[in-house]
Amino acid sequence: MTQPLAPVAGIDVPDRWPTRITELLGIRWPLLLGGMMWLSDARLVAAMVRAGGMGFITARSSRSDDDFRQALRQCRELSGGLPFGVNLTLSRRAAHNDAMLVRLRIALEEGVRLFETAGLPPTPLLPDIREAGAVVIHKCAHVRHAVAAQNMGVDAVTLVGMEEGGHPGSNPLPTFLNGAYALEQLHLPLALGGGIGHGRQIAAALALGADAVVMGSVFTPAMETPAHAAYKQRVVATDAHGTRAVLGSLGDTWRILDNENARKVAALEQAGARSYAEFGDLISGDRTQSLAYQAGQHEEGMLSMGPAVGFARAVEPVADIVRRLQEECVRASTRFLQMTART
Ligand SMILES: Cc1cc2nc3c(=O)[nH]c(=O)nc-3n(C[C@H](O)[C@H](O)[C@H](O)COP(=O)(O)O)c2cc1C
């Protein structure tokens, strides 16, 4: 069961906001927590699902196939039987993608039927997803990639703008411009993401025509996120200007927290480094996980983060963040509806 909504004076949050994406995923609100490497574990995803939205366990975060299977079983238990999703992020490394196919098959065996794909077109994953009758939302950063995914037969598309925490691709357009252009060309359900951390932005995205929003950064300091308290305190102290994009010159833009590590990476890039090897350990995922997320050394590691982090002002349970977003969204949409009804 999703958690009941506590009544809030003056704000009537409806019990569900139906869109094509809530119908597709079987959720109450069009609020998606995109897969977050190292952070989207069973507990965080289950918290989002129980709050009435959808979350995606990042398949790449598990150290082994067995660990991944255990994470899925744990999530199933914690989400009280509600469906949850799995994020399959593909990369330019073929070995990674073979591993993602194995993890997809494990997820299907464990009964998962919702997938968020990202990184590259989901071509190698689609036959298995289709055969199982599962749902796939493909996340990309460019309208033309969204159209290609639509033609490929995915069920829905997430389009992210350059404000996205993580890998927003090389497209320089921001979320709302991307969304407005995409809506002229897409007939599939569309989720919009990147830079969204306040409910008034959700109202704007839904008014624009999106069927859902995808968020990440604003949930990074949630109580259920598997990261050290010192990291979470650093995150809630960060404002909208505390992130930066690096590695764009390698064609692999990565928006991260502007910590000491990020500044070293930026300096190397500025000095002309153009291969991953030249950045060495500074861009190592294992180092990010062990030093920053586990040990709380938040000035180390590549900490994916976008400017929506400025809206994360406390370490709170996921359900409270969702509730705040809903209230803010209803307040903003009420204002808009009253305004347009007068004319
Ligand atoms: C810490 C963190 C890790 C992320 N890791 C991944 C990932 O592994 N795969 C992926 O598809 N997206 C990843 N993302 C992107 C999110 O799924 C989501 O699209 C994004 O956070 C939305 O933009 P926002 O951060 O501005 O809210 C990550 C984002 C963050 C903040």
Tab-separated table of C-alpha atoms and ligand atoms in Angstrom:
chain	number	residue	atom	x	y	z
A	1	MET	CA	0.000	0.000	0.000
A	2	THR	CA	1.188	3.518	-0.717
A	3	GLN	CA	1.263	5.819	2.275
A	4	PRO	CA	-1.954	7.757	2.953
A	5	LEU	CA	-1.763	11.489	2.485
A	6	ALA	CA	-1.968	13.638	5.573
A	7	PRO	CA	-4.412	16.527	5.039
A	8	VAL	CA	-2.662	19.883	4.821
A	9	ALA	CA	-4.505	23.107	5.627
A	10	GLY	CA	-5.618	24.889	2.486
A	11	ILE	CA	-4.115	22.378	0.049
A	12	ASP	CA	-6.140	19.569	-1.376
A	13	VAL	CA	-3.800	17.110	-3.070
A	14	PRO	CA	-5.864	14.735	-5.223
A	15	ASP	CA	-5.334	11.029	-4.624
A	16	ARG	CA	-3.942	10.465	-8.078
A	17	TRP	CA	-2.942	12.557	-11.081
A	18	PRO	CA	-3.635	10.338	-14.049
A	19	THR	CA	-1.406	10.668	-17.098
A	20	ARG	CA	-0.368	8.217	-19.797
A	21	ILE	CA	2.734	7.425	-17.735
A	22	THR	CA	0.905	6.776	-14.462
A	23	GLU	CA	-1.331	4.411	-16.439
A	24	LEU	CA	1.646	2.722	-18.094
A	25	LEU	CA	3.507	2.212	-14.820
A	26	GLY	CA	0.524	1.685	-12.531
A	27	ILE	CA	1.424	4.531	-10.176
A	28	ARG	CA	-0.550	7.319	-8.525
A	29	TRP	CA	1.550	10.358	-9.332
A	30	PRO	CA	3.656	11.147	-12.392
A	31	LEU	CA	6.802	11.450	-10.307
A	32	LEU	CA	9.790	9.324	-11.272
A	33	LEU	CA	13.078	8.976	-9.431
A	34	GLY	CA	15.595	8.234	-12.173
A	35	GLY	CA	18.183	5.535	-11.528
A	36	MET	CA	21.166	6.928	-9.610
A	37	MET	CA	24.452	5.008	-9.784
A	38	TRP	CA	25.467	3.721	-6.304
A	39	LEU	CA	22.438	5.370	-4.698
A	40	SER	CA	19.291	3.808	-6.184
A	41	ASP	CA	19.263	0.709	-4.014
A	42	ALA	CA	16.340	-1.382	-2.777
A	43	ARG	CA	15.536	0.861	0.172
A	44	LEU	CA	15.517	4.151	-1.742
A	45	VAL	CA	13.526	2.749	-4.646
A	46	ALA	CA	11.011	1.081	-2.345
A	47	ALA	CA	10.531	4.374	-0.490
A	48	MET	CA	9.718	6.135	-3.759
A	49	VAL	CA	7.339	3.408	-4.830
A	50	ARG	CA	5.561	3.455	-1.473
A	51	ALA	CA	5.230	7.226	-1.764
A	52	GLY	CA	3.192	6.670	-4.948
A	53	GLY	CA	5.829	7.386	-7.614
A	54	MET	CA	8.303	5.123	-9.398
A	55	GLY	CA	11.968	4.378	-8.791
A	56	PHE	CA	14.551	2.311	-10.652
A	57	ILE	CA	17.274	0.180	-9.064
A	58	THR	CA	20.536	0.838	-10.929
A	59	ALA	CA	21.619	-2.561	-12.222
A	60	ARG	CA	25.211	-1.396	-12.568
A	61	SER	CA	25.577	-0.578	-8.877
A	62	SER	CA	25.554	-4.228	-7.771
A	63	ARG	CA	28.984	-5.854	-7.427
A	64	SER	CA	27.767	-9.230	-8.691
A	65	ASP	CA	24.758	-10.825	-10.327
A	66	ASP	CA	23.894	-12.461	-7.009
A	67	ASP	CA	24.002	-9.109	-5.201
A	68	PHE	CA	21.725	-7.695	-7.869
A	69	ARG	CA	19.237	-10.523	-7.451
A	70	GLN	CA	19.270	-9.969	-3.683
A	71	ALA	CA	18.639	-6.242	-4.184
A	72	LEU	CA	15.586	-7.031	-6.317
A	73	ARG	CA	14.224	-9.440	-3.722
A	74	GLN	CA	14.794	-6.914	-0.961
A	75	CYS	CA	13.046	-4.207	-2.952
A	76	ARG	CA	10.081	-6.474	-3.617
A	77	GLU	CA	9.752	-7.058	0.104
A	78	LEU	CA	10.217	-3.418	1.083
A	79	SER	CA	7.773	-2.145	-1.511
A	80	GLY	CA	5.031	-4.348	-0.160
A	81	GLY	CA	4.360	-5.985	-3.511
A	82	LEU	CA	4.063	-2.750	-5.490
A	83	PRO	CA	5.843	-2.804	-8.846
A	84	PHE	CA	9.245	-1.160	-9.062
A	85	GLY	CA	11.706	-0.547	-11.874
A	86	VAL	CA	15.286	-1.286	-12.892
A	87	ASN	CA	17.646	1.152	-14.616
A	88	LEU	CA	19.875	-0.328	-17.327
A	89	THR	CA	22.532	2.188	-18.319
A	90	LEU	CA	24.458	1.232	-21.425
A	91	SER	CA	27.874	2.619	-22.303
A	92	ARG	CA	30.456	2.635	-25.044
A	93	ARG	CA	32.104	-0.383	-23.397
A	94	ALA	CA	30.766	-3.612	-24.904
A	95	ALA	CA	31.545	-5.616	-21.738
A	96	HIS	CA	29.296	-3.292	-19.719
A	97	ASN	CA	26.461	-3.830	-22.134
A	98	ASP	CA	26.805	-7.624	-22.062
A	99	ALA	CA	26.583	-7.386	-18.274
A	100	MET	CA	23.430	-5.270	-18.585
A	101	LEU	CA	21.785	-7.937	-20.730
A	102	VAL	CA	22.551	-10.525	-18.050
A	103	ARG	CA	21.091	-8.234	-15.381
A	104	LEU	CA	18.012	-7.613	-17.512
A	105	ARG	CA	17.426	-11.363	-17.687
A	106	ILE	CA	17.838	-11.658	-13.918
A	107	ALA	CA	15.359	-8.824	-13.377
A	108	LEU	CA	12.848	-10.505	-15.692
A	109	GLU	CA	13.293	-13.802	-13.824
A	110	GLU	CA	12.592	-11.932	-10.598
A	111	GLY	CA	9.353	-10.530	-12.002
A	112	VAL	CA	10.450	-6.948	-12.783
A	113	ARG	CA	8.485	-5.533	-15.701
A	114	LEU	CA	9.509	-1.854	-15.732
A	115	PHE	CA	12.789	-0.636	-17.154
A	116	GLU	CA	14.497	2.699	-17.575
A	117	THR	CA	17.202	2.489	-20.231
A	118	ALA	CA	19.833	5.165	-20.780
A	119	GLY	CA	23.287	5.871	-22.145
A	120	LEU	CA	22.845	4.385	-25.613
A	121	PRO	CA	19.847	3.189	-27.666
A	122	PRO	CA	18.345	0.133	-25.945
A	123	THR	CA	18.665	-1.988	-29.110
A	124	PRO	CA	20.445	-4.975	-27.465
A	125	LEU	CA	17.898	-5.102	-24.648
A	126	LEU	CA	14.670	-4.704	-26.572
A	127	PRO	CA	14.121	-8.302	-27.779
A	128	ASP	CA	14.128	-9.691	-24.211
A	129	ILE	CA	12.022	-6.809	-22.881
A	130	ARG	CA	9.504	-7.258	-25.681
A	131	GLU	CA	9.331	-11.018	-25.299
A	132	ALA	CA	8.555	-10.624	-21.594
A	133	GLY	CA	5.852	-8.024	-22.290
A	134	ALA	CA	7.731	-5.547	-20.090
A	135	VAL	CA	7.581	-1.750	-20.269
A	136	VAL	CA	10.607	0.315	-21.266
A	137	ILE	CA	11.114	4.044	-20.881
A	138	HIS	CA	14.175	5.209	-22.718
A	139	LYS	CA	15.999	8.245	-21.365
A	140	CYS	CA	17.943	10.492	-23.685
A	141	ALA	CA	19.048	14.085	-24.006
A	142	HIS	CA	18.274	14.962	-27.590
A	143	VAL	CA	14.904	15.240	-29.343
A	144	ARG	CA	16.261	13.350	-32.335
A	145	HIS	CA	17.304	10.467	-30.064
A	146	ALA	CA	13.841	10.500	-28.515
A	147	VAL	CA	12.286	10.242	-31.980
A	148	ALA	CA	14.683	7.392	-32.837
A	149	ALA	CA	13.676	5.573	-29.639
A	150	GLN	CA	10.010	6.089	-30.520
A	151	ASN	CA	10.624	4.546	-33.940
A	152	MET	CA	12.465	1.677	-32.271
A	153	GLY	CA	9.349	0.725	-30.330
A	154	VAL	CA	9.954	1.811	-26.731
A	155	ASP	CA	6.846	2.515	-24.634
A	156	ALA	CA	7.733	5.995	-23.422
A	157	VAL	CA	10.581	8.452	-23.549
A	158	THR	CA	12.335	10.537	-20.921
A	159	LEU	CA	13.999	13.640	-22.239
A	160	VAL	CA	16.542	15.361	-20.040
A	161	GLY	CA	18.016	18.824	-20.412
A	162	MET	CA	21.573	19.996	-19.847
A	163	GLU	CA	20.720	20.791	-16.216
A	164	GLU	CA	20.480	17.095	-15.400
A	165	GLY	CA	22.731	15.693	-12.685
A	166	GLY	CA	24.851	12.886	-14.143
A	167	HIS	CA	25.297	12.525	-17.901
A	168	PRO	CA	23.093	14.988	-19.778
A	169	GLY	CA	24.711	14.257	-23.137
A	170	SER	CA	26.148	16.853	-25.450
A	171	ASN	CA	22.878	18.606	-26.239
A	172	PRO	CA	23.126	22.136	-24.808
A	173	LEU	CA	19.345	22.730	-24.621
A	174	PRO	CA	17.681	23.064	-21.232
A	175	THR	CA	14.836	20.843	-20.095
A	176	PHE	CA	11.862	23.023	-20.955
A	177	LEU	CA	13.084	23.909	-24.419
A	178	ASN	CA	13.840	20.240	-25.097
A	179	GLY	CA	10.346	19.345	-23.868
A	180	ALA	CA	8.510	21.912	-25.967
A	181	TYR	CA	10.316	20.824	-29.138
A	182	ALA	CA	9.855	17.140	-28.342
A	183	LEU	CA	6.113	17.520	-27.932
A	184	GLU	CA	5.893	18.653	-31.541
A	185	GLN	CA	7.414	15.385	-32.707
A	186	LEU	CA	6.544	12.661	-30.238
A	187	HIS	CA	3.329	10.754	-29.909
A	188	LEU	CA	4.633	8.491	-27.137
A	189	PRO	CA	4.215	9.401	-23.464
A	190	LEU	CA	6.966	11.818	-22.444
A	191	ALA	CA	8.689	12.338	-19.107
A	192	LEU	CA	10.788	15.454	-18.673
A	193	GLY	CA	13.821	15.645	-16.422
A	194	GLY	CA	16.778	17.806	-15.527
A	195	GLY	CA	16.801	20.613	-13.000
A	196	ILE	CA	13.433	19.770	-11.469
A	197	GLY	CA	13.330	20.034	-7.695
A	198	HIS	CA	10.341	22.239	-6.903
A	199	GLY	CA	6.660	21.400	-7.362
A	200	ARG	CA	6.017	24.521	-9.413
A	201	GLN	CA	8.364	23.070	-12.051
A	202	ILE	CA	6.310	19.879	-12.016
A	203	ALA	CA	3.150	21.929	-12.608
A	204	ALA	CA	4.928	23.670	-15.481
A	205	ALA	CA	6.089	20.390	-17.026
A	206	LEU	CA	2.625	18.856	-16.838
A	207	ALA	CA	1.039	22.051	-18.208
A	208	LEU	CA	3.584	21.944	-21.023
A	209	GLY	CA	2.256	18.531	-21.999
A	210	ALA	CA	4.642	16.121	-20.289
A	211	ASP	CA	3.183	12.929	-18.810
A	212	ALA	CA	5.637	12.793	-15.901
A	213	VAL	CA	8.796	14.302	-14.495
A	214	VAL	CA	12.056	12.531	-13.685
A	215	MET	CA	14.137	13.755	-10.774
A	216	GLY	CA	17.396	12.744	-9.166
A	217	SER	CA	19.471	15.469	-7.524
A	218	VAL	CA	16.741	16.658	-5.172
A	219	PHE	CA	16.482	13.144	-3.706
A	220	THR	CA	20.228	12.604	-3.171
A	221	PRO	CA	20.158	13.634	0.523
A	222	ALA	CA	16.974	11.679	1.310
A	223	MET	CA	17.014	9.752	4.551
A	224	GLU	CA	16.803	6.427	2.698
A	225	THR	CA	19.697	7.183	0.297
A	226	PRO	CA	22.606	4.797	0.975
A	227	ALA	CA	25.240	7.475	1.554
A	228	HIS	CA	27.227	8.822	4.497
A	229	ALA	CA	25.693	11.564	6.677
A	230	ALA	CA	28.608	13.902	5.866
A	231	TYR	CA	27.803	13.613	2.142
A	232	LYS	CA	24.154	14.428	2.813
A	233	GLN	CA	25.077	17.467	4.911
A	234	ARG	CA	27.350	18.681	2.108
A	235	VAL	CA	24.480	18.228	-0.348
A	236	VAL	CA	21.908	20.164	1.679
A	237	ALA	CA	24.435	22.987	2.115
A	238	THR	CA	24.890	23.227	-1.679
A	239	ASP	CA	22.928	25.831	-3.609
A	240	ALA	CA	21.930	26.066	-7.269
A	241	HIS	CA	25.431	27.233	-8.219
A	242	GLY	CA	27.274	24.376	-6.557
A	243	THR	CA	27.556	22.026	-9.550
A	244	ARG	CA	29.618	22.060	-12.716
A	245	ALA	CA	29.778	20.163	-15.995
A	246	VAL	CA	33.082	18.508	-16.874
A	247	LEU	CA	34.458	16.177	-19.585
A	248	GLY	CA	32.410	17.826	-22.334
A	249	SER	CA	35.588	17.971	-24.440
A	250	LEU	CA	35.669	14.139	-24.369
A	251	GLY	CA	32.082	14.056	-25.632
A	252	ASP	CA	30.971	12.723	-22.257
A	253	THR	CA	29.552	15.686	-20.332
A	254	TRP	CA	29.172	14.868	-16.649
A	255	ARG	CA	27.369	17.275	-14.325
A	256	ILE	CA	28.674	16.878	-10.784
A	257	LEU	CA	28.959	18.518	-7.400
A	258	ASP	CA	31.623	21.210	-7.572
A	259	ASN	CA	33.925	19.604	-5.000
A	260	GLU	CA	37.738	19.589	-4.889
A	261	ASN	CA	37.839	16.536	-7.140
A	262	ALA	CA	35.643	18.282	-9.727
A	263	ARG	CA	37.946	21.283	-9.750
A	264	LYS	CA	40.985	19.035	-10.330
A	265	VAL	CA	39.201	17.347	-13.229
A	266	ALA	CA	38.197	20.717	-14.690
A	267	ALA	CA	41.777	21.997	-14.398
A	268	LEU	CA	43.179	18.942	-16.197
A	269	GLU	CA	40.573	19.270	-18.915
A	270	GLN	CA	41.363	22.941	-19.315
A	271	ALA	CA	45.054	22.049	-19.574
A	272	GLY	CA	44.224	19.792	-22.534
A	273	ALA	CA	43.587	16.294	-21.126
A	274	ARG	CA	41.436	14.462	-23.672
A	275	SER	CA	41.531	10.780	-22.695
A	276	TYR	CA	40.040	9.006	-19.677
A	277	ALA	CA	43.495	7.655	-18.779
A	278	GLU	CA	44.787	11.182	-18.215
A	279	PHE	CA	42.234	11.703	-15.433
A	280	GLY	CA	43.225	8.445	-13.726
A	281	ASP	CA	41.658	7.799	-10.330
A	282	LEU	CA	39.965	11.180	-10.257
A	283	ILE	CA	37.110	9.767	-12.349
A	284	SER	CA	37.007	6.290	-10.846
A	285	GLY	CA	33.525	5.095	-9.908
A	286	ASP	CA	34.860	2.788	-7.206
A	287	ARG	CA	36.634	5.710	-5.560
A	288	THR	CA	33.433	7.754	-5.644
A	289	GLN	CA	31.569	4.922	-3.989
A	290	SER	CA	34.114	4.033	-1.309
A	291	LEU	CA	35.437	7.477	-0.393
A	292	ALA	CA	32.475	9.804	-0.847
A	293	TYR	CA	29.293	7.762	-0.495
A	294	GLN	CA	30.571	5.226	2.031
A	295	ALA	CA	33.224	7.126	4.026
A	296	GLY	CA	31.693	10.594	3.696
A	297	GLN	CA	34.762	12.242	2.107
A	298	HIS	CA	32.595	14.485	-0.035
A	299	GLU	CA	35.480	16.404	-1.617
A	300	GLU	CA	36.550	13.170	-3.323
A	301	GLY	CA	34.881	11.457	-6.251
A	302	MET	CA	32.627	12.380	-9.160
A	303	LEU	CA	29.356	13.110	-7.388
A	304	SER	CA	26.656	13.364	-10.033
A	305	MET	CA	24.542	16.405	-9.219
A	306	GLY	CA	22.554	19.138	-10.942
A	307	PRO	CA	21.372	22.564	-9.814
A	308	ALA	CA	18.026	21.200	-8.580
A	309	VAL	CA	20.071	20.267	-5.511
A	310	GLY	CA	19.406	23.819	-4.304
A	311	PHE	CA	15.856	22.722	-3.471
A	312	ALA	CA	17.102	19.937	-1.179
A	313	ARG	CA	17.401	21.803	2.088
A	314	ALA	CA	17.194	19.022	4.678
A	315	VAL	CA	17.768	15.313	5.102
A	316	GLU	CA	14.170	14.078	4.925
A	317	PRO	CA	12.304	10.854	4.196
A	318	VAL	CA	11.414	10.339	0.535
A	319	ALA	CA	7.708	10.475	1.418
A	320	ASP	CA	8.142	14.004	2.818
A	321	ILE	CA	9.976	15.188	-0.285
A	322	VAL	CA	7.224	13.757	-2.478
A	323	ARG	CA	4.582	15.359	-0.317
A	324	ARG	CA	6.279	18.770	-0.515
A	325	LEU	CA	6.567	18.502	-4.300
A	326	GLN	CA	2.881	17.634	-4.568
A	327	GLU	CA	1.756	20.553	-2.448
A	328	GLU	CA	3.952	22.986	-4.346
A	329	CYS	CA	2.646	21.589	-7.632
A	330	VAL	CA	-0.994	21.906	-6.590
A	331	ARG	CA	-0.424	25.458	-5.353
A	332	ALA	CA	1.184	26.463	-8.657
A	333	SER	CA	-1.395	24.751	-10.833
A	334	THR	CA	-4.272	26.265	-8.836
A	335	ARG	CA	-2.869	29.725	-9.463
A	336	PHE	CA	-2.508	28.973	-13.162
A	337	LEU	CA	-5.996	27.492	-13.481
A	338	GLN	CA	-7.578	30.462	-11.704
A	339	MET	CA	-5.710	32.833	-13.948
A	340	THR	CA	-6.676	31.123	-17.190
A	341	ALA	CA	-10.288	30.545	-16.081
A	342	ARG	CA	-10.812	34.328	-15.720
A	343	THR	CA	-10.194	35.063	-19.394
B	1	LIG	C1	23.773	10.844	-8.094
B	1	LIG	C2	23.177	10.596	-9.445
B	1	LIG	C3	23.503	9.436	-10.139
B	1	LIG	C4	22.921	9.175	-11.382
B	1	LIG	N1	23.217	7.991	-12.030
B	1	LIG	C5	22.545	7.666	-13.168
B	1	LIG	C6	22.718	6.387	-13.768
B	1	LIG	O1	23.504	5.561	-13.324
B	1	LIG	N2	21.977	6.104	-14.883
B	1	LIG	C7	21.078	6.996	-15.408
B	1	LIG	O2	20.390	6.664	-16.378
B	1	LIG	N3	20.918	8.228	-14.871
B	1	LIG	C8	21.609	8.571	-13.761
B	1	LIG	N4	21.395	9.789	-13.170
B	1	LIG	C9	20.383	10.710	-13.764
B	1	LIG	C10	19.030	10.533	-13.073
B	1	LIG	O3	18.485	9.270	-13.322
B	1	LIG	C11	18.016	11.592	-13.538
B	1	LIG	O4	17.826	11.462	-14.931
B	1	LIG	C12	18.516	12.990	-13.226
B	1	LIG	O5	18.981	13.041	-11.912
B	1	LIG	C13	17.426	14.036	-13.424
B	1	LIG	O6	17.964	15.313	-13.349
B	1	LIG	P1	18.172	16.124	-11.956
B	1	LIG	O7	19.377	15.523	-11.315
B	1	LIG	O8	18.420	17.504	-12.394
B	1	LIG	O9	16.936	15.937	-11.148
B	1	LIG	C14	22.019	10.106	-11.956
B	1	LIG	C15	21.744	11.296	-11.279
B	1	LIG	C16	22.309	11.552	-10.044
B	1	LIG	C17	21.979	12.843	-9.331
